[in-house]
Amino acid sequence: LQQYIVAEMPWENDDATVTVDAPNQALVVPEGDVQVQWATPPLYRWIGGSAFRGDVLVDGVKKQTVNLRANVEAYKEVIVSAGDISRGALISPSHVTIEKRAVSQLKPGTFTELDEVVGQLARSTIFPGTVLTTRYVQPRRLIKRNQLVYVETRAGGLSVRGRARALGDGYEGDMLQLANPDTKAEFFGTVQADGTVIVE
């Protein structure tokens, strides 16, 4: 069963552990070529414990069915705080490290890449060893509501630069609503990393 799980699971063998419980009774079958055909439990996601059913074949003929319990634990690299990070601090590479943690213990929104958190802000104080998720980290606000921002309009290979008033807070990648300060006409643009807005 362990060999079957290792072959079928989506995890690399070095990134997972597989433990199989010992059978609770002996298995006796007639002499011959014995094989066990295992089946993966429906909806099993290869994390945690489950019962696996195996059909015992002798010379290709099913003789018995066995059930064994097994547990799979996978590990993946995640972003972890290397020390205290104060609330509101801009997260830098020195604030974080990469560690392997059990997938079954990870929360939704866990970060796995450094560039996902570097340059972001700490929502609250983060203590050493904390696995960083969207609960702890938020994007840095680049534009404040009512702020005048530079807007670049692109069309037909031409680029025109002007200014507009932001009608809301803006973060990198946001589709932000703006208004022309003279005509009051409203339009949308995409916030860039430098705080400008691109309208296409």
mmCIF file of N, CA and C in Angstrom, residues 23-137:
data_model
loop_
_atom_site.group_PDB
_atom_site.id
_atom_site.type_symbol
_atom_site.label_atom_id
_atom_site.label_comp_id
_atom_site.label_asym_id
_atom_site.label_seq_id
_atom_site.Cartn_x
_atom_site.Cartn_y
_atom_site.Cartn_z
ATOM 1 N N PRO A 23 -2.054 -4.310 9.579
ATOM 2 C CA PRO A 23 -3.380 -4.962 9.487
ATOM 3 C C PRO A 23 -3.763 -5.565 10.832
ATOM 4 N N ASN A 24 -5.077 -5.570 11.094
ATOM 5 C CA ASN A 24 -5.535 -6.069 12.398
ATOM 6 C C ASN A 24 -5.799 -7.569 12.395
ATOM 7 N N GLN A 25 -5.622 -8.210 11.230
ATOM 8 C CA GLN A 25 -5.778 -9.663 11.194
ATOM 9 C C GLN A 25 -4.933 -10.237 10.053
ATOM 10 N N ALA A 26 -4.629 -11.520 10.167
ATOM 11 C CA ALA A 26 -3.818 -12.167 9.149
ATOM 12 C C ALA A 26 -4.643 -12.386 7.885
ATOM 13 N N LEU A 27 -3.954 -12.443 6.765
ATOM 14 C CA LEU A 27 -4.610 -12.669 5.481
ATOM 15 C C LEU A 27 -4.138 -14.019 4.953
ATOM 16 N N VAL A 28 -5.106 -14.907 4.702
ATOM 17 C CA VAL A 28 -4.785 -16.241 4.202
ATOM 18 C C VAL A 28 -5.454 -16.425 2.843
ATOM 19 N N VAL A 29 -4.657 -16.743 1.833
ATOM 20 C CA VAL A 29 -5.184 -16.957 0.479
ATOM 21 C C VAL A 29 -4.554 -18.226 -0.079
ATOM 22 N N PRO A 30 -5.164 -18.788 -1.122
ATOM 23 C CA PRO A 30 -4.576 -19.986 -1.747
ATOM 24 C C PRO A 30 -3.218 -19.668 -2.368
ATOM 25 N N GLU A 31 -2.432 -20.705 -2.626
ATOM 26 C CA GLU A 31 -1.141 -20.520 -3.261
ATOM 27 C C GLU A 31 -1.340 -20.009 -4.685
ATOM 28 N N GLY A 32 -0.364 -19.268 -5.148
ATOM 29 C CA GLY A 32 -0.418 -18.749 -6.506
ATOM 30 C C GLY A 32 0.231 -17.381 -6.582
ATOM 31 N N ASP A 33 0.063 -16.719 -7.701
ATOM 32 C CA ASP A 33 0.607 -15.376 -7.907
ATOM 33 C C ASP A 33 -0.329 -14.379 -7.225
ATOM 34 N N VAL A 34 0.139 -13.810 -6.107
ATOM 35 C CA VAL A 34 -0.709 -12.920 -5.301
ATOM 36 C C VAL A 34 -0.415 -11.460 -5.640
ATOM 37 N N GLN A 35 -1.464 -10.714 -5.916
ATOM 38 C CA GLN A 35 -1.362 -9.277 -6.162
ATOM 39 C C GLN A 35 -2.477 -8.575 -5.402
ATOM 40 N N VAL A 36 -2.229 -7.319 -5.058
ATOM 41 C CA VAL A 36 -3.258 -6.497 -4.415
ATOM 42 C C VAL A 36 -3.484 -5.265 -5.284
ATOM 43 N N GLN A 37 -4.722 -5.065 -5.705
ATOM 44 C CA GLN A 37 -5.094 -3.890 -6.484
ATOM 45 C C GLN A 37 -5.755 -2.875 -5.556
ATOM 46 N N TRP A 38 -5.032 -1.786 -5.273
ATOM 47 C CA TRP A 38 -5.532 -0.781 -4.348
ATOM 48 C C TRP A 38 -6.373 0.251 -5.089
ATOM 49 N N ALA A 39 -7.314 0.828 -4.373
ATOM 50 C CA ALA A 39 -8.158 1.891 -4.938
ATOM 51 C C ALA A 39 -8.076 3.108 -4.033
ATOM 52 N N THR A 40 -7.958 4.284 -4.658
ATOM 53 C CA THR A 40 -7.917 5.534 -3.896
ATOM 54 C C THR A 40 -9.325 5.907 -3.438
ATOM 55 N N PRO A 41 -9.502 6.250 -2.157
ATOM 56 C CA PRO A 41 -10.836 6.651 -1.678
ATOM 57 C C PRO A 41 -11.371 7.853 -2.454
ATOM 58 N N PRO A 42 -12.667 7.866 -2.768
ATOM 59 C CA PRO A 42 -13.242 9.019 -3.481
ATOM 60 C C PRO A 42 -13.015 10.317 -2.709
ATOM 61 N N LEU A 43 -12.692 11.381 -3.418
ATOM 62 C CA LEU A 43 -12.510 12.725 -2.871
ATOM 63 C C LEU A 43 -11.276 12.863 -1.975
ATOM 64 N N TYR A 44 -10.474 11.828 -1.868
ATOM 65 C CA TYR A 44 -9.278 11.938 -1.035
ATOM 66 C C TYR A 44 -8.266 12.847 -1.726
ATOM 67 N N ARG A 45 -7.710 13.808 -0.981
ATOM 68 C CA ARG A 45 -6.793 14.797 -1.538
ATOM 69 C C ARG A 45 -5.335 14.533 -1.161
ATOM 70 N N TRP A 46 -5.059 13.326 -0.710
ATOM 71 C CA TRP A 46 -3.692 12.914 -0.401
ATOM 72 C C TRP A 46 -3.076 13.714 0.749
ATOM 73 N N ILE A 47 -3.930 14.105 1.687
ATOM 74 C CA ILE A 47 -3.485 14.734 2.924
ATOM 75 C C ILE A 47 -4.306 14.149 4.060
ATOM 76 N N GLY A 48 -3.622 13.728 5.140
ATOM 77 C CA GLY A 48 -4.335 13.179 6.282
ATOM 78 C C GLY A 48 -4.581 11.687 6.129
ATOM 79 N N GLY A 49 -5.380 11.162 7.059
ATOM 80 C CA GLY A 49 -5.621 9.723 7.100
ATOM 81 C C GLY A 49 -6.840 9.312 6.292
ATOM 82 N N SER A 50 -6.822 8.072 5.835
ATOM 83 C CA SER A 50 -7.963 7.516 5.112
ATOM 84 C C SER A 50 -7.819 5.998 5.059
ATOM 85 N N ALA A 51 -8.935 5.327 4.786
ATOM 86 C CA ALA A 51 -8.917 3.878 4.614
ATOM 87 C C ALA A 51 -8.801 3.560 3.127
ATOM 88 N N PHE A 52 -7.905 2.644 2.799
ATOM 89 C CA PHE A 52 -7.705 2.214 1.428
ATOM 90 C C PHE A 52 -8.180 0.769 1.279
ATOM 91 N N ARG A 53 -8.935 0.529 0.229
ATOM 92 C CA ARG A 53 -9.422 -0.825 -0.030
ATOM 93 C C ARG A 53 -8.570 -1.489 -1.098
ATOM 94 N N GLY A 54 -8.229 -2.752 -0.855
ATOM 95 C CA GLY A 54 -7.435 -3.493 -1.825
ATOM 96 C C GLY A 54 -8.089 -4.822 -2.159
ATOM 97 N N ASP A 55 -8.201 -5.112 -3.444
ATOM 98 C CA ASP A 55 -8.693 -6.423 -3.882
ATOM 99 C C ASP A 55 -7.509 -7.365 -3.997
ATOM 100 N N VAL A 56 -7.574 -8.489 -3.310
ATOM 101 C CA VAL A 56 -6.502 -9.470 -3.318
ATOM 102 C C VAL A 56 -6.770 -10.479 -4.426
ATOM 103 N N LEU A 57 -5.844 -10.522 -5.386
ATOM 104 C CA LEU A 57 -5.988 -11.425 -6.519
ATOM 105 C C LEU A 57 -4.985 -12.565 -6.409
ATOM 106 N N VAL A 58 -5.436 -13.762 -6.710
ATOM 107 C CA VAL A 58 -4.553 -14.925 -6.801
ATOM 108 C C VAL A 58 -4.679 -15.473 -8.214
ATOM 109 N N ASP A 59 -3.560 -15.444 -8.928
ATOM 110 C CA ASP A 59 -3.562 -15.845 -10.344
ATOM 111 C C ASP A 59 -4.629 -15.075 -11.125
ATOM 112 N N GLY A 60 -4.769 -13.757 -10.787
ATOM 113 C CA GLY A 60 -5.693 -12.895 -11.516
ATOM 114 C C GLY A 60 -7.132 -12.987 -11.082
ATOM 115 N N VAL A 61 -7.441 -13.829 -10.088
ATOM 116 C CA VAL A 61 -8.822 -14.000 -9.628
ATOM 117 C C VAL A 61 -8.968 -13.398 -8.227
ATOM 118 N N LYS A 62 -9.998 -12.556 -8.066
ATOM 119 C CA LYS A 62 -10.211 -11.917 -6.766
ATOM 120 C C LYS A 62 -10.625 -12.953 -5.732
ATOM 121 N N LYS A 63 -9.907 -12.941 -4.609
ATOM 122 C CA LYS A 63 -10.196 -13.895 -3.540
ATOM 123 C C LYS A 63 -10.704 -13.199 -2.271
ATOM 124 N N GLN A 64 -10.148 -12.017 -1.963
ATOM 125 C CA GLN A 64 -10.554 -11.314 -0.747
ATOM 126 C C GLN A 64 -10.412 -9.815 -0.967
ATOM 127 N N THR A 65 -10.951 -9.063 -0.008
ATOM 128 C CA THR A 65 -10.775 -7.610 0.022
ATOM 129 C C THR A 65 -10.196 -7.232 1.375
ATOM 130 N N VAL A 66 -9.202 -6.381 1.351
ATOM 131 C CA VAL A 66 -8.595 -5.922 2.605
ATOM 132 C C VAL A 66 -8.738 -4.410 2.701
ATOM 133 N N ASN A 67 -8.797 -3.914 3.918
ATOM 134 C CA ASN A 67 -8.855 -2.480 4.175
ATOM 135 C C ASN A 67 -7.741 -2.113 5.142
ATOM 136 N N LEU A 68 -6.936 -1.133 4.729
ATOM 137 C CA LEU A 68 -5.859 -0.654 5.582
ATOM 138 C C LEU A 68 -5.948 0.869 5.686
ATOM 139 N N ARG A 69 -5.598 1.389 6.846
ATOM 140 C CA ARG A 69 -5.556 2.830 7.032
ATOM 141 C C ARG A 69 -4.139 3.337 6.803
ATOM 142 N N ALA A 70 -4.071 4.493 6.170
ATOM 143 C CA ALA A 70 -2.775 5.124 5.920
ATOM 144 C C ALA A 70 -2.912 6.621 6.143
ATOM 145 N N ASN A 71 -1.785 7.252 6.416
ATOM 146 C CA ASN A 71 -1.772 8.703 6.621
ATOM 147 C C ASN A 71 -0.681 9.318 5.762
ATOM 148 N N VAL A 72 -1.051 10.392 5.063
ATOM 149 C CA VAL A 72 -0.105 11.098 4.209
ATOM 150 C C VAL A 72 0.071 12.518 4.742
ATOM 151 N N GLU A 73 1.302 12.932 4.908
ATOM 152 C CA GLU A 73 1.579 14.318 5.274
ATOM 153 C C GLU A 73 2.580 14.870 4.275
ATOM 154 N N ALA A 74 2.202 15.983 3.656
ATOM 155 C CA ALA A 74 3.081 16.632 2.675
ATOM 156 C C ALA A 74 3.622 17.922 3.270
ATOM 157 N N TYR A 75 4.756 18.338 2.759
ATOM 158 C CA TYR A 75 5.407 19.550 3.241
ATOM 159 C C TYR A 75 5.729 20.440 2.041
ATOM 160 N N LYS A 76 5.547 21.746 2.201
ATOM 161 C CA LYS A 76 5.881 22.675 1.130
ATOM 162 C C LYS A 76 6.565 23.903 1.714
ATOM 163 N N GLU A 77 7.326 24.581 0.873
ATOM 164 C CA GLU A 77 8.029 25.778 1.315
ATOM 165 C C GLU A 77 7.068 26.952 1.393
ATOM 166 N N VAL A 78 7.094 27.645 2.524
ATOM 167 C CA VAL A 78 6.232 28.802 2.747
ATOM 168 C C VAL A 78 7.063 29.944 3.324
ATOM 169 N N ILE A 79 6.472 31.125 3.336
ATOM 170 C CA ILE A 79 7.154 32.307 3.861
ATOM 171 C C ILE A 79 6.843 32.451 5.348
ATOM 172 N N VAL A 80 7.898 32.568 6.150
ATOM 173 C CA VAL A 80 7.778 32.622 7.609
ATOM 174 C C VAL A 80 8.517 33.859 8.113
ATOM 175 N N SER A 81 7.971 34.511 9.134
ATOM 176 C CA SER A 81 8.642 35.687 9.698
ATOM 177 C C SER A 81 9.912 35.258 10.429
ATOM 178 N N ALA A 82 11.006 35.960 10.145
ATOM 179 C CA ALA A 82 12.295 35.628 10.760
ATOM 180 C C ALA A 82 12.452 36.261 12.133
ATOM 181 N N GLY A 83 11.668 37.275 12.420
ATOM 182 C CA GLY A 83 11.725 37.975 13.708
ATOM 183 C C GLY A 83 10.453 38.772 13.880
ATOM 184 N N ASP A 84 10.429 39.629 14.898
ATOM 185 C CA ASP A 84 9.262 40.479 15.104
ATOM 186 C C ASP A 84 9.115 41.460 13.940
ATOM 187 N N ILE A 85 7.879 41.616 13.456
ATOM 188 C CA ILE A 85 7.571 42.619 12.433
ATOM 189 C C ILE A 85 6.487 43.514 13.013
ATOM 190 N N SER A 86 6.783 44.780 13.168
ATOM 191 C CA SER A 86 5.841 45.707 13.788
ATOM 192 C C SER A 86 4.650 45.986 12.870
ATOM 193 N N ARG A 87 3.528 46.279 13.491
ATOM 194 C CA ARG A 87 2.340 46.642 12.730
ATOM 195 C C ARG A 87 2.633 47.859 11.851
ATOM 196 N N GLY A 88 2.239 47.764 10.585
ATOM 197 C CA GLY A 88 2.442 48.862 9.652
ATOM 198 C C GLY A 88 3.804 48.893 9.009
ATOM 199 N N ALA A 89 4.696 47.976 9.413
ATOM 200 C CA ALA A 89 6.051 47.961 8.850
ATOM 201 C C ALA A 89 6.025 47.479 7.403
ATOM 202 N N LEU A 90 6.910 48.055 6.608
ATOM 203 C CA LEU A 90 7.087 47.615 5.228
ATOM 204 C C LEU A 90 7.980 46.376 5.260
ATOM 205 N N ILE A 91 7.466 45.271 4.759
ATOM 206 C CA ILE A 91 8.186 44.007 4.874
ATOM 207 C C ILE A 91 9.325 43.951 3.858
ATOM 208 N N SER A 92 10.520 43.644 4.355
ATOM 209 C CA SER A 92 11.719 43.549 3.521
ATOM 210 C C SER A 92 12.206 42.095 3.522
ATOM 211 N N PRO A 93 13.141 41.753 2.628
ATOM 212 C CA PRO A 93 13.656 40.375 2.612
ATOM 213 C C PRO A 93 14.258 39.934 3.945
ATOM 214 N N SER A 94 14.811 40.873 4.728
ATOM 215 C CA SER A 94 15.419 40.500 6.010
ATOM 216 C C SER A 94 14.378 40.121 7.058
ATOM 217 N N HIS A 95 13.120 40.484 6.822
ATOM 218 C CA HIS A 95 12.050 40.169 7.784
ATOM 219 C C HIS A 95 11.577 38.725 7.691
ATOM 220 N N VAL A 96 11.863 38.068 6.572
ATOM 221 C CA VAL A 96 11.239 36.766 6.325
ATOM 222 C C VAL A 96 12.263 35.721 5.921
ATOM 223 N N THR A 97 11.835 34.475 6.001
ATOM 224 C CA THR A 97 12.654 33.348 5.568
ATOM 225 C C THR A 97 11.729 32.308 4.954
ATOM 226 N N ILE A 98 12.316 31.292 4.334
ATOM 227 C CA ILE A 98 11.540 30.222 3.714
ATOM 228 C C ILE A 98 11.758 28.943 4.508
ATOM 229 N N GLU A 99 10.656 28.305 4.894
ATOM 230 C CA GLU A 99 10.734 27.046 5.643
ATOM 231 C C GLU A 99 9.710 26.070 5.093
ATOM 232 N N LYS A 100 9.974 24.785 5.308
ATOM 233 C CA LYS A 100 8.998 23.765 4.936
ATOM 234 C C LYS A 100 8.047 23.535 6.104
ATOM 235 N N ARG A 101 6.760 23.542 5.805
ATOM 236 C CA ARG A 101 5.744 23.297 6.824
ATOM 237 C C ARG A 101 4.731 22.270 6.309
ATOM 238 N N ALA A 102 4.073 21.591 7.242
ATOM 239 C CA ALA A 102 3.080 20.578 6.880
ATOM 240 C C ALA A 102 1.890 21.232 6.179
ATOM 241 N N VAL A 103 1.520 20.694 5.033
ATOM 242 C CA VAL A 103 0.410 21.250 4.258
ATOM 243 C C VAL A 103 -0.889 21.215 5.050
ATOM 244 N N SER A 104 -1.094 20.183 5.858
ATOM 245 C CA SER A 104 -2.341 20.059 6.612
ATOM 246 C C SER A 104 -2.503 21.165 7.646
ATOM 247 N N GLN A 105 -1.404 21.835 8.011
ATOM 248 C CA GLN A 105 -1.457 22.892 9.020
ATOM 249 C C GLN A 105 -1.538 24.290 8.414
ATOM 250 N N LEU A 106 -1.451 24.383 7.094
ATOM 251 C CA LEU A 106 -1.433 25.692 6.449
ATOM 252 C C LEU A 106 -2.830 26.270 6.320
ATOM 253 N N LYS A 107 -2.927 27.576 6.493
ATOM 254 C CA LYS A 107 -4.193 28.285 6.392
ATOM 255 C C LYS A 107 -4.397 28.783 4.957
ATOM 256 N N PRO A 108 -5.656 29.050 4.590
ATOM 257 C CA PRO A 108 -5.895 29.636 3.268
ATOM 258 C C PRO A 108 -5.152 30.972 3.127
ATOM 259 N N GLY A 109 -4.650 31.234 1.937
ATOM 260 C CA GLY A 109 -3.951 32.490 1.704
ATOM 261 C C GLY A 109 -2.504 32.493 2.142
ATOM 262 N N THR A 110 -1.929 31.305 2.375
ATOM 263 C CA THR A 110 -0.523 31.218 2.768
ATOM 264 C C THR A 110 0.377 31.636 1.598
ATOM 265 N N PHE A 111 1.396 32.425 1.897
ATOM 266 C CA PHE A 111 2.319 32.882 0.861
ATOM 267 C C PHE A 111 3.442 31.862 0.667
ATOM 268 N N THR A 112 3.800 31.628 -0.595
ATOM 269 C CA THR A 112 4.855 30.668 -0.915
ATOM 270 C C THR A 112 6.020 31.298 -1.679
ATOM 271 N N GLU A 113 5.876 32.546 -2.093
ATOM 272 C CA GLU A 113 6.926 33.225 -2.848
ATOM 273 C C GLU A 113 7.312 34.524 -2.142
ATOM 274 N N LEU A 114 8.616 34.827 -2.106
ATOM 275 C CA LEU A 114 9.096 36.038 -1.438
ATOM 276 C C LEU A 114 8.488 37.302 -2.040
ATOM 277 N N ASP A 115 8.388 37.341 -3.364
ATOM 278 C CA ASP A 115 7.891 38.581 -3.985
ATOM 279 C C ASP A 115 6.418 38.837 -3.706
ATOM 280 N N GLU A 116 5.736 37.862 -3.111
ATOM 281 C CA GLU A 116 4.334 38.066 -2.727
ATOM 282 C C GLU A 116 4.211 38.907 -1.458
ATOM 283 N N VAL A 117 5.270 38.947 -0.634
ATOM 284 C CA VAL A 117 5.187 39.649 0.648
ATOM 285 C C VAL A 117 6.158 40.829 0.762
ATOM 286 N N VAL A 118 7.292 40.757 0.088
ATOM 287 C CA VAL A 118 8.265 41.856 0.168
ATOM 288 C C VAL A 118 7.647 43.110 -0.453
ATOM 289 N N GLY A 119 7.695 44.213 0.304
ATOM 290 C CA GLY A 119 7.080 45.458 -0.158
ATOM 291 C C GLY A 119 5.656 45.636 0.318
ATOM 292 N N GLN A 120 5.102 44.608 0.981
ATOM 293 C CA GLN A 120 3.750 44.711 1.544
ATOM 294 C C GLN A 120 3.843 45.233 2.989
ATOM 295 N N LEU A 121 2.686 45.503 3.580
ATOM 296 C CA LEU A 121 2.633 46.024 4.949
ATOM 297 C C LEU A 121 2.103 44.979 5.916
ATOM 298 N N ALA A 122 2.623 45.011 7.148
ATOM 299 C CA ALA A 122 2.121 44.129 8.199
ATOM 300 C C ALA A 122 0.813 44.696 8.750
ATOM 301 N N ARG A 123 -0.256 43.896 8.712
ATOM 302 C CA ARG A 123 -1.556 44.344 9.238
ATOM 303 C C ARG A 123 -1.514 44.524 10.749
ATOM 304 N N SER A 124 -0.738 43.671 11.404
ATOM 305 C CA SER A 124 -0.606 43.718 12.861
ATOM 306 C C SER A 124 0.793 43.234 13.207
ATOM 307 N N THR A 125 1.148 43.271 14.485
ATOM 308 C CA THR A 125 2.463 42.772 14.887
ATOM 309 C C THR A 125 2.565 41.286 14.566
ATOM 310 N N ILE A 126 3.655 40.900 13.922
ATOM 311 C CA ILE A 126 3.872 39.507 13.542
ATOM 312 C C ILE A 126 5.054 38.969 14.332
ATOM 313 N N PHE A 127 4.868 37.835 14.975
ATOM 314 C CA PHE A 127 5.902 37.270 15.842
ATOM 315 C C PHE A 127 6.778 36.278 15.080
ATOM 316 N N PRO A 128 7.990 36.017 15.558
ATOM 317 C CA PRO A 128 8.905 35.096 14.868
ATOM 318 C C PRO A 128 8.280 33.722 14.652
ATOM 319 N N GLY A 129 8.538 33.153 13.479
ATOM 320 C CA GLY A 129 8.044 31.812 13.181
ATOM 321 C C GLY A 129 6.625 31.751 12.660
ATOM 322 N N THR A 130 5.982 32.909 12.507
ATOM 323 C CA THR A 130 4.613 32.927 12.004
ATOM 324 C C THR A 130 4.600 32.684 10.497
ATOM 325 N N VAL A 131 3.761 31.750 10.064
ATOM 326 C CA VAL A 131 3.581 31.522 8.628
ATOM 327 C C VAL A 131 2.733 32.673 8.087
ATOM 328 N N LEU A 132 3.247 33.384 7.100
ATOM 329 C CA LEU A 132 2.574 34.579 6.615
ATOM 330 C C LEU A 132 1.425 34.230 5.673
ATOM 331 N N THR A 133 0.270 34.810 5.968
ATOM 332 C CA THR A 133 -0.915 34.656 5.137
ATOM 333 C C THR A 133 -1.507 36.040 4.898
ATOM 334 N N THR A 134 -2.560 36.093 4.096
ATOM 335 C CA THR A 134 -3.226 37.363 3.831
ATOM 336 C C THR A 134 -3.838 37.953 5.095
ATOM 337 N N ARG A 135 -3.956 37.160 6.144
ATOM 338 C CA ARG A 135 -4.454 37.686 7.421
ATOM 339 C C ARG A 135 -3.450 38.656 8.040
ATOM 340 N N TYR A 136 -2.164 38.440 7.780
ATOM 341 C CA TYR A 136 -1.110 39.242 8.408
ATOM 342 C C TYR A 136 -0.541 40.325 7.502
ATOM 343 N N VAL A 137 -0.769 40.217 6.205
ATOM 344 C CA VAL A 137 -0.099 41.092 5.243
ATOM 345 C C VAL A 137 -1.126 41.769 4.349
#
